[in-house]
Structures are given as structure tokens and as C-alpha cells.
mmCIF file of N, CA and C in Angstrom:
data_model
loop_
_atom_site.group_PDB
_atom_site.id
_atom_site.type_symbol
_atom_site.label_atom_id
_atom_site.label_comp_id
_atom_site.label_asym_id
_atom_site.label_seq_id
_atom_site.Cartn_x
_atom_site.Cartn_y
_atom_site.Cartn_z
ATOM 1 N N MET K 25 -3.008 -25.681 36.537
ATOM 2 C CA MET K 25 -2.452 -24.385 36.276
ATOM 3 C C MET K 25 -3.554 -23.496 35.698
ATOM 4 N N ALA K 26 -3.675 -22.342 36.230
ATOM 5 C CA ALA K 26 -4.741 -21.424 35.817
ATOM 6 C C ALA K 26 -4.388 -20.772 34.479
ATOM 7 N N ALA K 27 -5.406 -20.529 33.697
ATOM 8 C CA ALA K 27 -5.203 -19.867 32.406
ATOM 9 C C ALA K 27 -4.878 -18.387 32.636
ATOM 10 N N ARG K 28 -3.989 -17.868 31.849
ATOM 11 C CA ARG K 28 -3.608 -16.462 31.981
ATOM 12 C C ARG K 28 -4.430 -15.650 31.012
ATOM 13 N N ARG K 29 -5.069 -14.604 31.500
ATOM 14 C CA ARG K 29 -5.887 -13.732 30.668
ATOM 15 C C ARG K 29 -5.569 -12.290 31.002
ATOM 16 N N ALA K 30 -5.600 -11.478 29.979
ATOM 17 C CA ALA K 30 -5.388 -10.050 30.182
ATOM 18 C C ALA K 30 -6.693 -9.412 30.624
ATOM 19 N N SER K 31 -6.586 -8.373 31.382
ATOM 20 C CA SER K 31 -7.753 -7.640 31.834
ATOM 21 C C SER K 31 -8.426 -6.973 30.640
ATOM 22 N N SER K 32 -9.756 -7.007 30.596
ATOM 23 C CA SER K 32 -10.464 -6.371 29.488
ATOM 24 C C SER K 32 -10.284 -4.849 29.532
ATOM 25 N N LEU K 33 -10.106 -4.312 30.741
ATOM 26 C CA LEU K 33 -9.840 -2.881 30.858
ATOM 27 C C LEU K 33 -8.486 -2.539 30.246
ATOM 28 N N LEU K 34 -7.493 -3.380 30.484
ATOM 29 C CA LEU K 34 -6.170 -3.159 29.908
ATOM 30 C C LEU K 34 -6.227 -3.225 28.382
ATOM 31 N N ILE K 35 -6.976 -4.169 27.849
ATOM 32 C CA ILE K 35 -7.120 -4.284 26.401
ATOM 33 C C ILE K 35 -7.783 -3.036 25.833
ATOM 34 N N ALA K 36 -8.805 -2.522 26.498
ATOM 35 C CA ALA K 36 -9.495 -1.324 26.029
ATOM 36 C C ALA K 36 -8.567 -0.105 26.070
ATOM 37 N N VAL K 37 -7.764 0.012 27.123
ATOM 38 C CA VAL K 37 -6.848 1.145 27.238
ATOM 39 C C VAL K 37 -5.774 1.080 26.154
ATOM 40 N N VAL K 38 -5.218 -0.098 25.914
ATOM 41 C CA VAL K 38 -4.190 -0.240 24.879
ATOM 42 C C VAL K 38 -4.789 0.046 23.506
ATOM 43 N N GLY K 39 -6.010 -0.419 23.252
ATOM 44 C CA GLY K 39 -6.670 -0.139 21.978
ATOM 45 C C GLY K 39 -6.944 1.344 21.787
ATOM 46 N N ALA K 40 -7.412 2.012 22.849
ATOM 47 C CA ALA K 40 -7.667 3.449 22.759
ATOM 48 C C ALA K 40 -6.370 4.221 22.547
ATOM 49 N N ALA K 41 -5.297 3.796 23.201
ATOM 50 C CA ALA K 41 -4.001 4.458 23.013
ATOM 51 C C ALA K 41 -3.492 4.262 21.585
ATOM 52 N N ALA K 42 -3.719 3.091 21.012
ATOM 53 C CA ALA K 42 -3.299 2.841 19.629
ATOM 54 C C ALA K 42 -4.093 3.709 18.668
ATOM 55 N N LEU K 43 -5.398 3.820 18.878
ATOM 56 C CA LEU K 43 -6.213 4.674 18.016
ATOM 57 C C LEU K 43 -5.828 6.139 18.154
ATOM 58 N N LEU K 44 -5.553 6.582 19.377
ATOM 59 C CA LEU K 44 -5.130 7.957 19.592
ATOM 60 C C LEU K 44 -3.783 8.219 18.916
ATOM 61 N N GLY K 45 -2.862 7.279 19.025
ATOM 62 C CA GLY K 45 -1.573 7.429 18.354
ATOM 63 C C GLY K 45 -1.714 7.473 16.844
ATOM 64 N N LEU K 46 -2.593 6.640 16.288
ATOM 65 C CA LEU K 46 -2.846 6.665 14.852
ATOM 66 C C LEU K 46 -3.447 7.995 14.429
ATOM 67 N N PHE K 47 -4.378 8.503 15.223
ATOM 68 C CA PHE K 47 -5.001 9.787 14.913
ATOM 69 C C PHE K 47 -3.977 10.913 14.955
ATOM 70 N N LEU K 48 -3.132 10.926 15.981
ATOM 71 C CA LEU K 48 -2.137 11.985 16.104
ATOM 72 C C LEU K 48 -1.068 11.890 15.020
ATOM 73 N N ALA K 49 -0.751 10.672 14.597
ATOM 74 C CA ALA K 49 0.269 10.508 13.567
ATOM 75 C C ALA K 49 -0.229 10.969 12.204
ATOM 76 N N THR K 50 -1.527 10.830 11.955
ATOM 77 C CA THR K 50 -2.056 11.182 10.630
ATOM 78 C C THR K 50 -2.768 12.522 10.615
ATOM 79 N N SER K 51 -2.893 13.197 11.738
ATOM 80 C CA SER K 51 -3.651 14.447 11.757
ATOM 81 C C SER K 51 -2.941 15.564 10.996
ATOM 82 N N GLY K 52 -1.627 15.573 10.943
ATOM 83 C CA GLY K 52 -0.905 16.615 10.240
ATOM 84 C C GLY K 52 -0.658 16.295 8.781
ATOM 85 N N CYS K 53 -1.099 15.124 8.323
ATOM 86 C CA CYS K 53 -0.816 14.709 6.950
ATOM 87 C C CYS K 53 -1.728 15.368 5.929
ATOM 88 N N PHE K 54 -2.946 15.672 6.312
ATOM 89 C CA PHE K 54 -3.923 16.185 5.373
ATOM 90 C C PHE K 54 -4.164 17.668 5.639
ATOM 91 N N VAL K 55 -4.044 18.465 4.605
ATOM 92 C CA VAL K 55 -4.200 19.904 4.728
ATOM 93 C C VAL K 55 -5.418 20.312 3.917
ATOM 94 N N ALA K 56 -6.253 21.161 4.468
ATOM 95 C CA ALA K 56 -7.445 21.618 3.768
ATOM 96 C C ALA K 56 -7.059 22.550 2.630
ATOM 97 N N ALA K 57 -7.859 22.530 1.580
ATOM 98 C CA ALA K 57 -7.622 23.398 0.427
ATOM 99 C C ALA K 57 -7.976 24.833 0.787
ATOM 100 N N PRO K 58 -7.351 25.802 0.130
ATOM 101 C CA PRO K 58 -7.699 27.197 0.410
ATOM 102 C C PRO K 58 -9.135 27.482 -0.029
ATOM 103 N N LEU K 59 -9.816 28.342 0.717
ATOM 104 C CA LEU K 59 -11.212 28.635 0.428
ATOM 105 C C LEU K 59 -11.372 29.581 -0.753
ATOM 106 N N GLU K 60 -10.440 30.473 -0.956
ATOM 107 C CA GLU K 60 -10.552 31.444 -2.035
ATOM 108 C C GLU K 60 -9.531 31.116 -3.112
ATOM 109 N N SER K 61 -9.920 31.285 -4.350
ATOM 110 C CA SER K 61 -8.979 31.021 -5.442
ATOM 111 C C SER K 61 -8.110 32.252 -5.652
ATOM 112 N N LYS K 62 -6.852 32.013 -5.866
ATOM 113 C CA LYS K 62 -5.915 33.119 -6.060
ATOM 114 C C LYS K 62 -5.721 33.356 -7.554
ATOM 115 N N ALA K 63 -5.426 34.575 -7.923
ATOM 116 C CA ALA K 63 -5.205 34.920 -9.325
ATOM 117 C C ALA K 63 -3.891 34.314 -9.793
ATOM 118 N N ALA K 64 -3.808 34.071 -11.080
ATOM 119 C CA ALA K 64 -2.585 33.525 -11.658
ATOM 120 C C ALA K 64 -1.458 34.543 -11.522
ATOM 121 N N LEU K 65 -0.234 34.089 -11.699
ATOM 122 C CA LEU K 65 0.910 34.978 -11.532
ATOM 123 C C LEU K 65 0.933 36.085 -12.585
ATOM 124 N N ARG K 66 0.466 35.806 -13.778
ATOM 125 C CA ARG K 66 0.516 36.799 -14.853
ATOM 126 C C ARG K 66 -0.841 37.413 -15.110
ATOM 127 N N GLY K 67 -1.668 37.513 -14.134
ATOM 128 C CA GLY K 67 -2.979 38.136 -14.301
ATOM 129 C C GLY K 67 -4.074 37.150 -13.948
ATOM 130 N N GLY K 68 -5.271 37.662 -13.827
ATOM 131 C CA GLY K 68 -6.399 36.811 -13.466
ATOM 132 C C GLY K 68 -6.812 35.929 -14.623
ATOM 133 N N ALA K 69 -7.335 34.764 -14.304
ATOM 134 C CA ALA K 69 -7.789 33.841 -15.334
ATOM 135 C C ALA K 69 -9.176 34.248 -15.797
ATOM 136 N N SER K 70 -9.424 34.102 -17.089
ATOM 137 C CA SER K 70 -10.730 34.460 -17.630
ATOM 138 C C SER K 70 -11.708 33.317 -17.418
ATOM 139 N N ALA K 71 -12.980 33.535 -17.736
ATOM 140 C CA ALA K 71 -14.001 32.504 -17.584
ATOM 141 C C ALA K 71 -13.738 31.350 -18.532
ATOM 142 N N GLU K 72 -13.226 31.657 -19.736
ATOM 143 C CA GLU K 72 -12.915 30.595 -20.693
ATOM 144 C C GLU K 72 -11.754 29.749 -20.172
ATOM 145 N N GLY K 73 -10.778 30.393 -19.560
ATOM 146 C CA GLY K 73 -9.649 29.671 -18.990
ATOM 147 C C GLY K 73 -10.086 28.789 -17.836
ATOM 148 N N ASP K 74 -10.997 29.292 -17.005
ATOM 149 C CA ASP K 74 -11.503 28.485 -15.898
ATOM 150 C C ASP K 74 -12.258 27.270 -16.414
ATOM 151 N N ALA K 75 -13.046 27.446 -17.463
ATOM 152 C CA ALA K 75 -13.793 26.323 -18.028
ATOM 153 C C ALA K 75 -12.837 25.291 -18.621
ATOM 154 N N ALA K 76 -11.778 25.764 -19.284
ATOM 155 C CA ALA K 76 -10.816 24.842 -19.871
ATOM 156 C C ALA K 76 -10.069 24.070 -18.784
ATOM 157 N N VAL K 77 -9.702 24.775 -17.729
ATOM 158 C CA VAL K 77 -9.006 24.113 -16.626
ATOM 159 C C VAL K 77 -9.920 23.089 -15.960
ATOM 160 N N THR K 78 -11.181 23.472 -15.756
ATOM 161 C CA THR K 78 -12.142 22.550 -15.138
ATOM 162 C C THR K 78 -12.331 21.320 -15.999
ATOM 163 N N ALA K 79 -12.445 21.508 -17.319
ATOM 164 C CA ALA K 79 -12.611 20.373 -18.220
ATOM 165 C C ALA K 79 -11.376 19.473 -18.208
ATOM 166 N N ALA K 80 -10.196 20.077 -18.169
ATOM 167 C CA ALA K 80 -8.970 19.284 -18.141
ATOM 168 C C ALA K 80 -8.850 18.482 -16.851
ATOM 169 N N VAL K 81 -9.174 19.106 -15.743
ATOM 170 C CA VAL K 81 -9.100 18.405 -14.455
ATOM 171 C C VAL K 81 -10.113 17.277 -14.407
ATOM 172 N N LEU K 82 -11.322 17.530 -14.895
ATOM 173 C CA LEU K 82 -12.351 16.496 -14.906
ATOM 174 C C LEU K 82 -11.952 15.341 -15.820
ATOM 175 N N GLY K 83 -11.387 15.652 -16.979
ATOM 176 C CA GLY K 83 -10.929 14.603 -17.887
ATOM 177 C C GLY K 83 -9.820 13.767 -17.286
ATOM 178 N N ALA K 84 -8.880 14.420 -16.612
ATOM 179 C CA ALA K 84 -7.792 13.680 -15.971
ATOM 180 C C ALA K 84 -8.313 12.801 -14.841
ATOM 181 N N ALA K 85 -9.296 13.303 -14.111
ATOM 182 C CA ALA K 85 -9.857 12.511 -13.012
ATOM 183 C C ALA K 85 -10.589 11.284 -13.539
ATOM 184 N N VAL K 86 -11.357 11.465 -14.611
ATOM 185 C CA VAL K 86 -12.089 10.329 -15.184
ATOM 186 C C VAL K 86 -11.125 9.329 -15.792
ATOM 187 N N ALA K 87 -10.059 9.811 -16.423
ATOM 188 C CA ALA K 87 -9.099 8.910 -17.048
ATOM 189 C C ALA K 87 -8.286 8.127 -16.019
ATOM 190 N N SER K 88 -8.141 8.657 -14.808
ATOM 191 C CA SER K 88 -7.298 7.993 -13.811
ATOM 192 C C SER K 88 -8.073 7.057 -12.896
ATOM 193 N N ILE K 89 -9.358 6.875 -13.123
ATOM 194 C CA ILE K 89 -10.152 6.026 -12.231
ATOM 195 C C ILE K 89 -9.649 4.584 -12.206
ATOM 196 N N PRO K 90 -9.383 3.924 -13.352
ATOM 197 C CA PRO K 90 -8.901 2.539 -13.267
ATOM 198 C C PRO K 90 -7.563 2.423 -12.546
ATOM 199 N N GLU K 91 -6.640 3.357 -12.799
ATOM 200 C CA GLU K 91 -5.350 3.301 -12.129
ATOM 201 C C GLU K 91 -5.496 3.548 -10.631
ATOM 202 N N ALA K 92 -6.385 4.445 -10.270
ATOM 203 C CA ALA K 92 -6.597 4.726 -8.852
ATOM 204 C C ALA K 92 -7.193 3.512 -8.152
ATOM 205 N N ALA K 93 -8.022 2.769 -8.859
ATOM 206 C CA ALA K 93 -8.612 1.578 -8.248
ATOM 207 C C ALA K 93 -7.537 0.552 -7.924
ATOM 208 N N HIS K 94 -6.550 0.402 -8.799
ATOM 209 C CA HIS K 94 -5.475 -0.551 -8.518
ATOM 210 C C HIS K 94 -4.511 -0.001 -7.476
ATOM 211 N N ALA K 95 -4.256 1.295 -7.509
ATOM 212 C CA ALA K 95 -3.299 1.881 -6.579
ATOM 213 C C ALA K 95 -3.821 1.846 -5.153
ATOM 214 N N ALA K 96 -5.129 1.960 -4.982
ATOM 215 C CA ALA K 96 -5.686 1.990 -3.642
ATOM 216 C C ALA K 96 -5.896 0.598 -3.072
ATOM 217 N N ASN K 97 -5.741 -0.419 -3.880
ATOM 218 C CA ASN K 97 -6.006 -1.774 -3.434
ATOM 219 C C ASN K 97 -4.730 -2.369 -2.853
ATOM 220 N N GLN K 98 -4.609 -2.356 -1.539
ATOM 221 C CA GLN K 98 -3.385 -2.843 -0.891
ATOM 222 C C GLN K 98 -3.225 -4.345 -1.050
ATOM 223 N N GLY K 99 -4.336 -5.057 -1.173
ATOM 224 C CA GLY K 99 -4.249 -6.496 -1.360
ATOM 225 C C GLY K 99 -3.539 -6.844 -2.655
ATOM 226 N N TYR K 100 -3.727 -6.033 -3.677
ATOM 227 C CA TYR K 100 -3.070 -6.265 -4.963
ATOM 228 C C TYR K 100 -1.557 -6.111 -4.823
ATOM 229 N N ALA K 101 -1.107 -5.115 -4.072
ATOM 230 C CA ALA K 101 0.324 -4.916 -3.862
ATOM 231 C C ALA K 101 0.919 -6.074 -3.066
ATOM 232 N N VAL K 102 0.194 -6.538 -2.069
ATOM 233 C CA VAL K 102 0.675 -7.670 -1.270
ATOM 234 C C VAL K 102 0.746 -8.914 -2.137
ATOM 235 N N LEU K 103 -0.234 -9.090 -3.025
ATOM 236 C CA LEU K 103 -0.215 -10.228 -3.939
ATOM 237 C C LEU K 103 1.003 -10.179 -4.851
ATOM 238 N N GLN K 104 1.315 -9.003 -5.381
ATOM 239 C CA GLN K 104 2.483 -8.872 -6.233
ATOM 240 C C GLN K 104 3.777 -9.174 -5.468
ATOM 241 N N LEU K 105 3.863 -8.679 -4.238
ATOM 242 C CA LEU K 105 5.059 -8.963 -3.438
ATOM 243 C C LEU K 105 5.181 -10.451 -3.136
ATOM 244 N N GLY K 106 4.048 -11.086 -2.863
ATOM 245 C CA GLY K 106 4.069 -12.529 -2.592
ATOM 246 C C GLY K 106 4.568 -13.321 -3.784
ATOM 247 N N TRP K 107 4.070 -12.980 -4.966
ATOM 248 C CA TRP K 107 4.536 -13.682 -6.161
ATOM 249 C C TRP K 107 6.005 -13.399 -6.431
ATOM 250 N N ALA K 108 6.456 -12.179 -6.178
ATOM 251 C CA ALA K 108 7.868 -11.860 -6.393
ATOM 252 C C ALA K 108 8.754 -12.692 -5.469
ATOM 253 N N VAL K 109 8.374 -12.797 -4.205
ATOM 254 C CA VAL K 109 9.151 -13.606 -3.258
ATOM 255 C C VAL K 109 9.137 -15.063 -3.670
ATOM 256 N N PHE K 110 7.979 -15.546 -4.120
ATOM 257 C CA PHE K 110 7.870 -16.944 -4.541
ATOM 258 C C PHE K 110 8.769 -17.228 -5.745
ATOM 259 N N ILE K 111 8.714 -16.359 -6.750
ATOM 260 C CA ILE K 111 9.487 -16.598 -7.971
ATOM 261 C C ILE K 111 10.980 -16.455 -7.710
ATOM 262 N N ILE K 112 11.369 -15.449 -6.923
ATOM 263 C CA ILE K 112 12.783 -15.271 -6.612
ATOM 264 C C ILE K 112 13.294 -16.418 -5.740
ATOM 265 N N GLY K 113 12.462 -16.903 -4.832
ATOM 266 C CA GLY K 113 12.874 -18.008 -3.980
ATOM 267 C C GLY K 113 12.835 -19.348 -4.667
ATOM 268 N N LEU K 114 12.180 -19.432 -5.824
ATOM 269 C CA LEU K 114 12.059 -20.705 -6.526
ATOM 270 C C LEU K 114 13.400 -21.180 -7.079
ATOM 271 N N GLY K 115 14.252 -20.261 -7.516
ATOM 272 C CA GLY K 115 15.553 -20.632 -8.076
ATOM 273 C C GLY K 115 16.428 -21.373 -7.070
ATOM 274 N N PRO K 116 16.688 -20.798 -5.900
ATOM 275 C CA PRO K 116 17.486 -21.535 -4.907
ATOM 276 C C PRO K 116 16.818 -22.822 -4.446
ATOM 277 N N ALA K 117 15.481 -22.833 -4.386
ATOM 278 C CA ALA K 117 14.793 -24.043 -3.960
ATOM 279 C C ALA K 117 15.033 -25.176 -4.950
ATOM 280 N N VAL K 118 14.975 -24.875 -6.231
ATOM 281 C CA VAL K 118 15.226 -25.899 -7.254
ATOM 282 C C VAL K 118 16.676 -26.365 -7.182
ATOM 283 N N LEU K 119 17.599 -25.423 -6.993
ATOM 284 C CA LEU K 119 19.008 -25.819 -6.897
ATOM 285 C C LEU K 119 19.273 -26.708 -5.685
ATOM 286 N N PHE K 120 18.674 -26.399 -4.542
ATOM 287 C CA PHE K 120 18.834 -27.252 -3.368
ATOM 288 C C PHE K 120 18.228 -28.626 -3.597
ATOM 289 N N TYR K 121 17.081 -28.687 -4.263
ATOM 290 C CA TYR K 121 16.450 -29.980 -4.548
ATOM 291 C C TYR K 121 17.361 -30.824 -5.434
ATOM 292 N N ILE K 122 17.896 -30.205 -6.477
ATOM 293 C CA ILE K 122 18.774 -30.955 -7.374
ATOM 294 C C ILE K 122 20.048 -31.387 -6.642
ATOM 295 N N TYR K 123 20.610 -30.493 -5.821
ATOM 296 C CA TYR K 123 21.855 -30.792 -5.116
ATOM 297 C C TYR K 123 21.689 -31.985 -4.178
ATOM 298 N N PHE K 124 20.564 -32.026 -3.432
ATOM 299 C CA PHE K 124 20.401 -33.078 -2.422
ATOM 300 C C PHE K 124 19.715 -34.330 -2.960
ATOM 301 N N ASN K 125 18.917 -34.228 -4.022
ATOM 302 C CA ASN K 125 18.163 -35.388 -4.484
ATOM 303 C C ASN K 125 18.678 -35.960 -5.819
ATOM 304 N N LYS K 126 19.208 -35.134 -6.685
ATOM 305 C CA LYS K 126 19.694 -35.584 -7.982
ATOM 306 C C LYS K 126 21.074 -34.993 -8.259
ATOM 307 N N PRO K 127 22.077 -35.325 -7.487
ATOM 308 C CA PRO K 127 23.395 -34.699 -7.673
ATOM 309 C C PRO K 127 24.039 -35.075 -8.998
ATOM 310 N N GLU K 128 23.563 -36.134 -9.657
ATOM 311 C CA GLU K 128 24.170 -36.522 -10.931
ATOM 312 C C GLU K 128 23.867 -35.515 -12.041
ATOM 313 N N LEU K 129 22.850 -34.651 -11.825
ATOM 314 C CA LEU K 129 22.523 -33.630 -12.823
ATOM 315 C C LEU K 129 23.512 -32.461 -12.794
ATOM 316 N N LEU K 130 24.235 -32.311 -11.692
ATOM 317 C CA LEU K 130 25.175 -31.186 -11.582
ATOM 318 C C LEU K 130 26.485 -31.450 -12.239
#
């Protein structure tokens, strides 16, 4: 019996279609920032106000670096989900073990 193999051209077309679909799905998600700064609703911001805002934004960005590192790490989220499934599934597993192997404990 001959081995079944997909055409390499078909694989390339399916891969290109998947990449194109991913690009089209995410192209509308990101919006560029406005080029010009707009004045505040109650008047224009002064130079001191701009410096204070810049310092506050910079401080918040520096303070959020450790949290951003964990939030961007998808492996960490998968690890947490794996442990949650394991711990939640451990209860019924222990009960089934006791029920079938040590019924005198029940």
C-alpha cells in the first residue's frame, strides 16, 4: 500500500491562506495614535502640566514592567490552568480510588 502524502503546493497554499486570514483578522485591532495632541476640555495644558503628566506616565510604565512580563507570558497562564485542572480533578480521582480499591474506608 502506497504512503499517502499531501502535495507540498497544497501545504504552501493552506499556510499562506492561514497567514492571510490571521493578518486580516488582526489588521483592524490596532489603531495608530493621533499625530497632534489635542487641548484639554477646560483649556490648554501648561508646560508644567505636560511635565507632570509625562512623569506620571513614565512612573506607571516603569512600575508595571513586572506585571506586564507575567501578563504577556502565555506559558505561565497555561501552567496555571494545568495546575487548576490537576487539583480540581484530584478530588474525584481520590474518591474513585478509595471506592474501587479500599471500600472499607467509606
